[in-house]
Amino acid sequence: MSPPLQYIETPQTPPPSADAVVIGGGIVGVFAAYYLAQRGLSVTLVEKGRVGAEQSSRNWGWCRQQNRDARELPMASKSLDLWDRFAAETGEDTGFRRCGLLYLSNDEAELAHWASWRDFAKGEGVTSIMLNGRQAAQRGQATGREWKGGVFSPSDGTADPAKAAPAVARAFMKLGGKLLQQCAARGIELEGGRVSAVVTEAGVIRTRTVVMAGGAWASSFCRQLGIRFPQASVRQTILSVSPVDGALPDALFTKDVSVTRRTDGRYALAISGRARVDVTPQFMRFATHFVPMFAKRWRSMIPGGLEGIRGGHETLKRWRLDAPTPMERVRILDPKPDLPTVRKTHRRAVELLPQLQPAQVTHMWAGFVDCTPDGVPAIGEVASVPGFILAAGFSGHGFGIGPGAGHLIADLATGAAPIVDPRPYHPSRFGDSSWGKVADF
């Protein structure tokens, strides 16, 4: 059962040329296209399936600074402002609201970690309010429990994954941008070693700038160009339940389960970090790169099955540009949800918030979260292919920082002053050892 997602109508015929072509209609791709079009460029956005249909509609919807890795925090802060500004500029509704995020815990080590992050964040201008036991119980009164403490981040918030990417896509088209759905980008043509065109299943688009924002598909696409991009996907499961009467937190994190209110009153339920690891050819190829990551998070990882192979996004095969590719055989990655995780998540949520007892499960779904070895996204022009900007490996954080990432991509493509320091994100870092540099989130 796929997650809810707004549908938008788009044409099917590509233009003969564009100043820039963005591949991938997830939240990062649509924001990149929007900010490029804002600067007066002719931009075409190519999506093999539907806008927002993969991980951009399958996440929690949190837009946070709280507990961000130091490398991502500047982009997270800028993104919150850009979420606000986007609504004011366009009148489009992404469901974004600064409702604040509430974290509750009875684990002293976890509380100490949050307090340490609070101290770091003060120097970055971020407000993070530590809660004592009484304050945590008051803010979490819907749980009916005592808590040792918690943290509240008042300026953070949520957006609606069912609305956000389609809303940005509509704003992009209002600026004159061209959007193609059900149209896979098969590959890139080069002239003199640099980008000269994008080959799609519907025709060739001449261009000098390409943004690869293909999420879980990015590494296999890069392989066609001889670019080595270490990426692995894990499969996470989420469910939603119907609205209930009573006051529940808008966004609540606990170690056992997290709950997020959607704009239609439903609640999305998930267990933080819990994921299935499906073994694929790509996973095996890059396994040694991810040893530090999995060593740090092994308690949340569960052996998977064949869903990753069935998806086709982690193949090592080379494909032709004049024949259907794996992206056309699987338009939308829609893996089966993990039923034991669904049952465990629902049980924990009802135990945490008894008011959810009468709520009905309305949807359950899974999604492939594309990760890098250090848990920080890859954003930057690939030196070996001038004109090719990689923007992938967002490691489960892409939705919240989508506006900032899109803005940075537009900055890099146009030579403008970057909205944040781009160096921590550059893909060239994977040529060096990333051992011991795994993001702490």
Coordinates of C-alpha atoms in Angstrom, one line a residue:
M1 CA 0.0 0.0 0.0
S2 CA 1.7 3.2 -1.2
P3 CA 1.7 6.4 0.8
P4 CA -0.7 9.2 0.0
L5 CA 0.6 11.6 -2.7
Q6 CA -1.0 14.5 -4.7
Y7 CA -1.0 14.0 -8.4
I8 CA -0.1 16.6 -11.0
E9 CA -0.6 16.6 -14.7
T10 CA 2.4 17.2 -17.0
P11 CA 3.2 17.0 -20.7
Q12 CA 5.1 14.1 -22.2
T13 CA 7.2 15.7 -25.0
P14 CA 10.7 17.0 -24.0
P15 CA 12.0 20.3 -25.3
P16 CA 15.0 20.1 -27.7
S17 CA 17.3 22.0 -25.3
A18 CA 17.5 23.5 -21.9
D19 CA 20.0 25.5 -19.9
A20 CA 19.8 22.8 -17.2
V21 CA 18.2 19.4 -16.9
V22 CA 17.4 18.0 -13.4
I23 CA 17.0 14.2 -13.2
G24 CA 14.7 13.1 -10.4
G25 CA 11.5 14.6 -9.2
G26 CA 11.9 14.1 -5.5
I27 CA 12.1 17.0 -3.0
V28 CA 15.7 17.8 -3.8
G29 CA 15.2 17.7 -7.5
V30 CA 12.1 19.9 -7.5
F31 CA 13.7 22.5 -5.3
A32 CA 16.8 22.5 -7.4
A33 CA 14.7 23.0 -10.5
Y34 CA 12.6 25.7 -8.8
Y35 CA 15.7 27.8 -7.7
L36 CA 17.4 27.4 -11.1
A37 CA 14.2 28.6 -12.9
Q38 CA 14.0 31.5 -10.4
R39 CA 17.3 32.7 -11.8
G40 CA 16.0 32.9 -15.3
L41 CA 17.4 29.6 -16.7
S42 CA 15.4 27.4 -19.0
V43 CA 15.1 24.2 -16.9
T44 CA 13.6 20.8 -17.7
L45 CA 12.9 18.3 -14.8
V46 CA 12.7 14.7 -15.9
E47 CA 11.1 12.1 -13.6
K48 CA 10.8 8.4 -14.6
G49 CA 7.6 7.9 -12.5
R50 CA 5.6 10.4 -10.5
V51 CA 6.9 13.5 -8.7
G52 CA 7.6 12.7 -5.1
A53 CA 6.5 9.1 -5.4
E54 CA 9.6 7.5 -3.9
Q55 CA 11.3 8.5 -0.7
S56 CA 10.0 12.1 -0.7
S57 CA 6.5 10.8 0.1
R58 CA 7.7 8.0 2.3
N59 CA 9.5 9.8 5.2
W60 CA 8.4 11.2 8.5
G61 CA 8.1 14.8 7.2
W62 CA 10.4 16.3 9.9
C63 CA 12.2 19.5 9.1
R64 CA 14.7 19.8 12.0
Q65 CA 17.9 21.4 13.2
Q66 CA 17.8 19.3 16.5
N67 CA 20.5 16.7 16.6
R68 CA 21.8 17.4 13.2
D69 CA 25.4 16.6 12.4
A70 CA 27.6 19.7 12.5
R71 CA 28.2 19.4 8.7
E72 CA 24.5 19.4 8.0
L73 CA 23.3 21.9 10.6
P74 CA 23.9 25.1 8.5
M75 CA 21.9 23.6 5.6
A76 CA 19.1 22.6 8.0
S77 CA 18.9 26.1 9.5
K78 CA 18.8 27.7 6.0
S79 CA 16.2 25.2 4.9
L80 CA 13.7 26.1 7.7
D81 CA 13.8 29.7 6.5
L82 CA 13.4 28.6 2.9
W83 CA 10.4 26.4 3.7
D84 CA 8.8 29.6 5.1
R85 CA 9.9 31.8 2.3
F86 CA 8.7 29.3 -0.4
A87 CA 5.1 29.5 0.9
A88 CA 5.2 33.3 1.0
E89 CA 6.7 33.5 -2.5
T90 CA 4.4 31.0 -4.2
G91 CA 1.2 30.6 -2.2
E92 CA 1.7 26.8 -2.6
D93 CA 1.0 24.6 0.4
T94 CA 3.7 22.2 1.4
G95 CA 2.1 21.6 4.8
F96 CA 5.1 23.2 6.5
R97 CA 4.6 24.5 10.0
R98 CA 7.0 25.2 12.9
C99 CA 5.1 23.1 15.4
G100 CA 8.3 22.3 17.4
L101 CA 9.7 18.8 17.9
L102 CA 9.4 17.0 21.2
Y103 CA 11.9 14.3 22.3
L104 CA 11.3 12.3 25.5
S105 CA 13.6 9.8 27.2
N106 CA 14.3 7.8 30.3
D107 CA 17.8 7.0 29.2
E108 CA 20.5 9.0 31.0
A109 CA 23.1 8.5 28.2
E110 CA 20.6 9.7 25.6
L111 CA 19.7 12.8 27.6
A112 CA 23.4 13.6 28.1
H113 CA 23.9 13.3 24.3
W114 CA 21.1 15.8 23.7
A115 CA 22.5 18.1 26.3
S116 CA 25.9 18.0 24.6
W117 CA 24.3 18.8 21.3
R118 CA 22.4 21.7 22.9
D119 CA 25.7 23.2 24.1
F120 CA 27.1 22.9 20.6
A121 CA 24.0 24.3 19.0
K122 CA 24.1 27.5 21.2
G123 CA 27.2 28.5 19.3
E124 CA 25.4 28.0 16.0
G125 CA 22.4 30.2 17.1
V126 CA 20.0 27.3 17.5
T127 CA 17.5 27.1 20.4
S128 CA 17.3 23.7 22.0
I129 CA 15.4 23.5 25.3
M130 CA 16.4 20.7 27.7
L131 CA 13.5 19.5 29.8
N132 CA 13.7 18.2 33.3
G133 CA 11.5 15.3 34.5
R134 CA 8.6 17.6 35.4
Q135 CA 8.7 19.6 32.2
A136 CA 9.0 16.4 30.1
A137 CA 6.0 14.9 31.8
Q138 CA 4.0 18.1 31.3
R139 CA 4.8 18.4 27.6
G140 CA 4.3 14.6 27.1
Q141 CA 1.2 14.4 29.3
A142 CA -0.6 12.5 26.5
T143 CA 1.7 9.6 27.3
G144 CA 0.5 9.4 30.9
R145 CA 4.1 8.5 31.9
E146 CA 6.9 9.9 34.0
W147 CA 10.0 10.8 32.0
K148 CA 13.6 11.5 33.2
G149 CA 13.8 14.4 30.7
G150 CA 13.7 15.5 27.1
V151 CA 14.3 18.2 24.7
F152 CA 12.1 20.6 22.8
S153 CA 13.2 22.4 19.6
P154 CA 10.6 25.2 19.2
S155 CA 11.7 26.5 15.8
D156 CA 11.7 23.1 14.1
G157 CA 8.7 21.7 12.4
T158 CA 7.2 19.4 9.8
A159 CA 6.0 19.5 6.2
D160 CA 3.6 17.0 4.5
P161 CA 5.3 14.4 2.3
A162 CA 2.0 13.9 0.4
K163 CA 2.0 17.6 -0.6
A164 CA 5.5 19.0 -0.6
A165 CA 7.2 17.8 -3.8
P166 CA 4.1 18.3 -5.9
A167 CA 3.6 21.8 -4.5
V168 CA 7.2 22.8 -5.4
A169 CA 6.8 21.2 -8.9
R170 CA 3.7 23.3 -9.5
A171 CA 5.6 26.5 -8.5
F172 CA 8.5 25.5 -10.8
M173 CA 6.1 25.1 -13.7
K174 CA 4.6 28.5 -13.0
L175 CA 8.1 29.9 -13.5
G176 CA 8.1 28.4 -17.0
G177 CA 9.9 25.2 -16.1
K178 CA 9.2 22.1 -18.1
L179 CA 8.4 18.9 -16.2
L180 CA 8.1 15.5 -17.7
Q181 CA 6.7 12.5 -15.7
Q182 CA 6.8 8.9 -16.9
C183 CA 10.0 9.8 -18.8
A184 CA 13.2 8.2 -17.7
A185 CA 16.6 9.8 -18.3
R186 CA 18.6 6.9 -19.7
G187 CA 22.0 8.6 -19.8
I188 CA 24.3 11.5 -20.6
E189 CA 26.0 12.4 -23.9
L190 CA 29.4 14.1 -23.7
E191 CA 31.3 16.4 -26.1
G192 CA 34.9 17.1 -25.4
G193 CA 34.6 15.3 -22.1
R194 CA 31.8 17.5 -20.7
V195 CA 28.0 17.2 -20.6
S196 CA 26.3 18.0 -23.9
A197 CA 22.9 16.3 -23.7
V198 CA 20.5 14.1 -21.7
V199 CA 19.1 11.1 -23.5
T200 CA 15.6 10.3 -22.3
E201 CA 13.2 7.6 -23.4
A202 CA 11.2 10.3 -25.2
G203 CA 14.1 12.1 -26.9
V204 CA 17.4 14.0 -26.5
I205 CA 17.6 17.3 -24.6
R206 CA 20.7 19.3 -25.4
T207 CA 22.2 20.9 -22.3
R208 CA 25.4 21.9 -20.7
T209 CA 24.3 21.3 -17.1
V210 CA 22.8 18.2 -15.5
V211 CA 21.7 17.6 -11.9
M212 CA 21.5 14.0 -10.8
A213 CA 19.0 13.9 -8.0
G214 CA 17.9 10.4 -8.5
G215 CA 17.9 9.2 -4.9
A216 CA 18.4 5.4 -4.6
W217 CA 19.1 5.2 -8.4
A218 CA 22.0 7.7 -8.4
S219 CA 24.9 5.3 -8.0
S220 CA 23.8 2.9 -10.8
F221 CA 23.2 5.9 -13.1
C222 CA 26.7 7.3 -12.2
R223 CA 28.2 4.0 -13.1
Q224 CA 27.1 4.4 -16.7
L225 CA 29.5 7.5 -16.8
G226 CA 32.4 5.7 -15.1
I227 CA 31.7 7.6 -11.8
R228 CA 32.3 5.6 -8.7
F229 CA 29.7 6.8 -6.1
P230 CA 29.5 4.6 -2.9
Q231 CA 25.9 4.4 -2.0
A232 CA 23.7 1.8 -0.3
S233 CA 20.0 1.7 0.5
V234 CA 18.2 0.4 3.5
R235 CA 14.5 -0.4 3.5
Q236 CA 12.4 1.4 6.2
T237 CA 8.7 0.8 7.0
I238 CA 6.1 3.4 8.1
L239 CA 2.4 3.3 8.7
S240 CA -0.3 5.9 9.3
V241 CA -3.5 5.8 11.3
S242 CA -6.7 7.7 11.2
P243 CA -7.3 11.0 13.2
V244 CA -8.4 10.6 16.8
D245 CA -10.0 13.0 19.3
G246 CA -7.8 14.6 22.0
A247 CA -4.6 16.6 22.1
L248 CA -1.5 14.7 21.0
P249 CA 1.9 16.1 20.2
D250 CA 2.4 17.2 16.6
A251 CA 5.8 15.5 16.4
L252 CA 7.1 13.2 19.2
F253 CA 10.3 11.2 19.3
T254 CA 11.0 8.4 21.7
K255 CA 13.5 5.6 21.5
D256 CA 10.7 3.0 21.0
V257 CA 8.5 4.9 18.5
S258 CA 7.9 8.3 16.9
V259 CA 4.6 9.9 16.0
T260 CA 3.9 12.7 13.5
R261 CA 0.6 14.5 12.8
R262 CA -0.1 15.0 9.1
T263 CA -2.1 18.0 7.9
D264 CA -5.2 15.9 7.3
G265 CA -5.2 14.7 11.0
R266 CA -3.7 11.3 10.4
Y267 CA -0.6 10.2 12.4
A268 CA 2.5 8.7 10.8
L269 CA 4.2 6.1 13.1
A270 CA 7.7 4.8 12.8
I271 CA 10.6 3.4 14.7
S272 CA 13.7 5.5 14.4
G273 CA 16.6 3.9 12.6
R274 CA 14.9 0.5 12.2
A275 CA 15.6 -0.8 8.7
R276 CA 16.0 -4.0 6.6
V277 CA 19.3 -4.4 4.8
D278 CA 18.7 -6.1 1.4
V279 CA 21.8 -7.6 -0.1
T280 CA 22.3 -6.4 -3.7
P281 CA 25.2 -6.4 -6.2
Q282 CA 25.8 -2.7 -5.4
F283 CA 25.7 -3.4 -1.7
M284 CA 28.3 -6.0 -2.0
R285 CA 30.5 -3.8 -4.1
F286 CA 30.6 -1.0 -1.6
A287 CA 30.2 -3.1 1.6
T288 CA 33.7 -2.2 2.9
H289 CA 32.9 1.5 2.7
F290 CA 29.9 1.1 5.0
V291 CA 31.6 -1.0 7.7
P292 CA 31.9 2.1 10.1
M293 CA 28.3 3.0 9.4
F294 CA 26.9 -0.4 10.1
A295 CA 29.2 -0.9 13.1
K296 CA 27.6 2.2 14.6
R297 CA 24.0 1.3 13.8
W298 CA 23.9 -2.5 13.8
R299 CA 21.4 -2.6 16.6
S300 CA 18.8 -1.0 14.3
M301 CA 19.6 -3.1 11.2
I302 CA 17.8 -6.3 10.3
P303 CA 18.7 -8.7 7.5
G304 CA 16.5 -8.1 4.5
G305 CA 15.4 -10.2 1.5
L306 CA 15.0 -9.8 -2.2
E307 CA 13.2 -6.4 -2.4
G308 CA 16.4 -4.6 -3.2
I309 CA 17.2 -6.9 -6.1
R310 CA 13.6 -6.7 -7.4
G311 CA 13.8 -2.9 -7.4
G312 CA 16.7 -3.0 -9.8
H313 CA 18.1 0.3 -8.5
E314 CA 21.3 -1.3 -7.2
T315 CA 22.3 -3.2 -10.3
L316 CA 25.9 -3.3 -11.5
K317 CA 24.9 -3.7 -15.2
R318 CA 25.6 -1.3 -17.9
W319 CA 22.6 -0.3 -20.1
R320 CA 22.2 1.0 -23.6
L321 CA 20.7 4.4 -24.3
D322 CA 18.6 3.2 -27.2
A323 CA 16.7 0.5 -25.2
P324 CA 14.6 0.4 -22.0
T325 CA 16.6 0.7 -18.8
P326 CA 15.9 -0.7 -15.3
M327 CA 14.3 2.7 -14.5
E328 CA 11.6 2.0 -17.1
R329 CA 10.9 -1.5 -15.8
V330 CA 10.4 -0.2 -12.3
R331 CA 8.9 3.4 -12.6
I332 CA 8.5 3.7 -8.8
L333 CA 10.3 1.9 -6.1
D334 CA 7.5 0.6 -4.0
P335 CA 8.9 -2.2 -1.8
K336 CA 6.7 -4.3 0.4
P337 CA 6.4 -3.0 4.0
D338 CA 7.9 -5.2 6.7
L339 CA 4.8 -6.6 8.5
P340 CA 6.6 -7.5 11.8
T341 CA 7.8 -3.9 11.9
V342 CA 4.3 -2.7 11.2
R343 CA 2.9 -4.7 14.1
K344 CA 5.7 -3.7 16.5
T345 CA 5.4 0.0 15.5
H346 CA 1.6 0.0 16.0
R347 CA 1.8 -1.8 19.3
R348 CA 4.5 0.6 20.7
A349 CA 2.5 3.7 19.5
V350 CA -0.7 2.6 21.2
E351 CA 1.3 1.8 24.4
L352 CA 2.9 5.2 24.3
L353 CA -0.2 7.2 23.4
P354 CA -3.4 5.2 24.5
Q355 CA -5.6 7.7 22.6
L356 CA -4.4 6.0 19.4
Q357 CA -6.1 2.8 20.4
P358 CA -9.3 3.4 18.3
A359 CA -7.4 4.7 15.3
Q360 CA -7.5 2.6 12.2
V361 CA -4.4 1.8 10.1
T362 CA -5.0 3.7 6.8
H363 CA -1.7 3.1 5.0
M364 CA 1.5 1.1 5.4
W365 CA 4.5 1.4 3.1
A366 CA 8.2 1.0 2.8
G367 CA 10.9 3.0 1.1
F368 CA 14.6 2.8 0.2
V369 CA 16.7 5.3 2.0
D370 CA 19.8 6.1 0.0
C371 CA 22.9 6.4 2.2
T372 CA 26.5 7.5 1.9
P373 CA 29.3 5.9 4.0
D374 CA 29.5 8.9 6.3
G375 CA 25.7 9.7 6.4
V376 CA 26.2 13.1 4.8
P377 CA 24.8 13.8 1.3
A378 CA 27.0 14.2 -1.8
I379 CA 26.4 17.5 -3.5
G380 CA 28.8 18.9 -6.1
E381 CA 30.1 18.8 -9.6
V382 CA 32.0 15.7 -10.5
A383 CA 35.4 16.6 -11.7
S384 CA 35.7 13.8 -14.3
V385 CA 32.4 14.9 -16.0
P386 CA 32.2 18.7 -16.1
G387 CA 28.6 20.0 -16.1
F388 CA 27.4 16.9 -14.1
I389 CA 26.3 17.9 -10.6
L390 CA 25.6 15.0 -8.2
A391 CA 23.0 15.5 -5.4
A392 CA 22.2 12.2 -3.8
G393 CA 22.9 10.0 -0.7
F394 CA 20.8 12.1 1.6
S395 CA 20.7 9.3 4.2
G396 CA 17.2 9.9 5.4
H397 CA 17.6 13.6 5.8
G398 CA 16.8 14.9 2.3
F399 CA 13.2 15.9 2.9
G400 CA 13.9 18.4 5.7
I401 CA 17.0 19.9 4.0
G402 CA 15.5 19.7 0.5
P403 CA 15.1 23.5 0.1
G404 CA 18.7 24.2 1.2
A405 CA 20.1 21.5 -0.9
G406 CA 18.1 22.7 -4.0
H407 CA 19.4 26.3 -3.3
L408 CA 23.0 25.1 -3.0
I409 CA 22.7 23.2 -6.3
A410 CA 21.4 26.3 -8.1
D411 CA 24.3 28.3 -6.6
L412 CA 26.8 25.8 -7.8
A413 CA 25.3 25.6 -11.3
T414 CA 25.2 29.3 -11.8
G415 CA 28.4 30.3 -10.0
A416 CA 26.5 32.3 -7.3
A417 CA 27.8 32.6 -3.8
P418 CA 26.8 29.4 -2.1
I419 CA 24.1 29.5 0.6
V420 CA 26.3 27.3 2.8
D421 CA 29.8 26.1 2.6
P422 CA 29.7 23.4 -0.1
R423 CA 33.0 21.7 0.9
P424 CA 31.6 19.2 3.5
Y425 CA 29.2 17.8 0.8
H426 CA 31.5 17.5 -2.2
P427 CA 31.6 14.0 -3.7
S428 CA 35.4 14.0 -4.0
R429 CA 35.6 13.2 -0.3
F430 CA 34.7 9.6 -1.1
G431 CA 38.1 9.3 -2.8
D432 CA 39.6 9.7 0.7
S433 CA 39.1 7.5 3.7
S434 CA 35.8 8.3 5.5
W435 CA 36.4 5.8 8.3
G436 CA 35.6 7.3 11.7
K437 CA 33.7 10.2 10.2
V438 CA 30.2 8.8 10.4
A439 CA 27.5 11.4 11.1
D440 CA 26.3 11.4 14.7
F441 CA 22.5 11.6 14.3

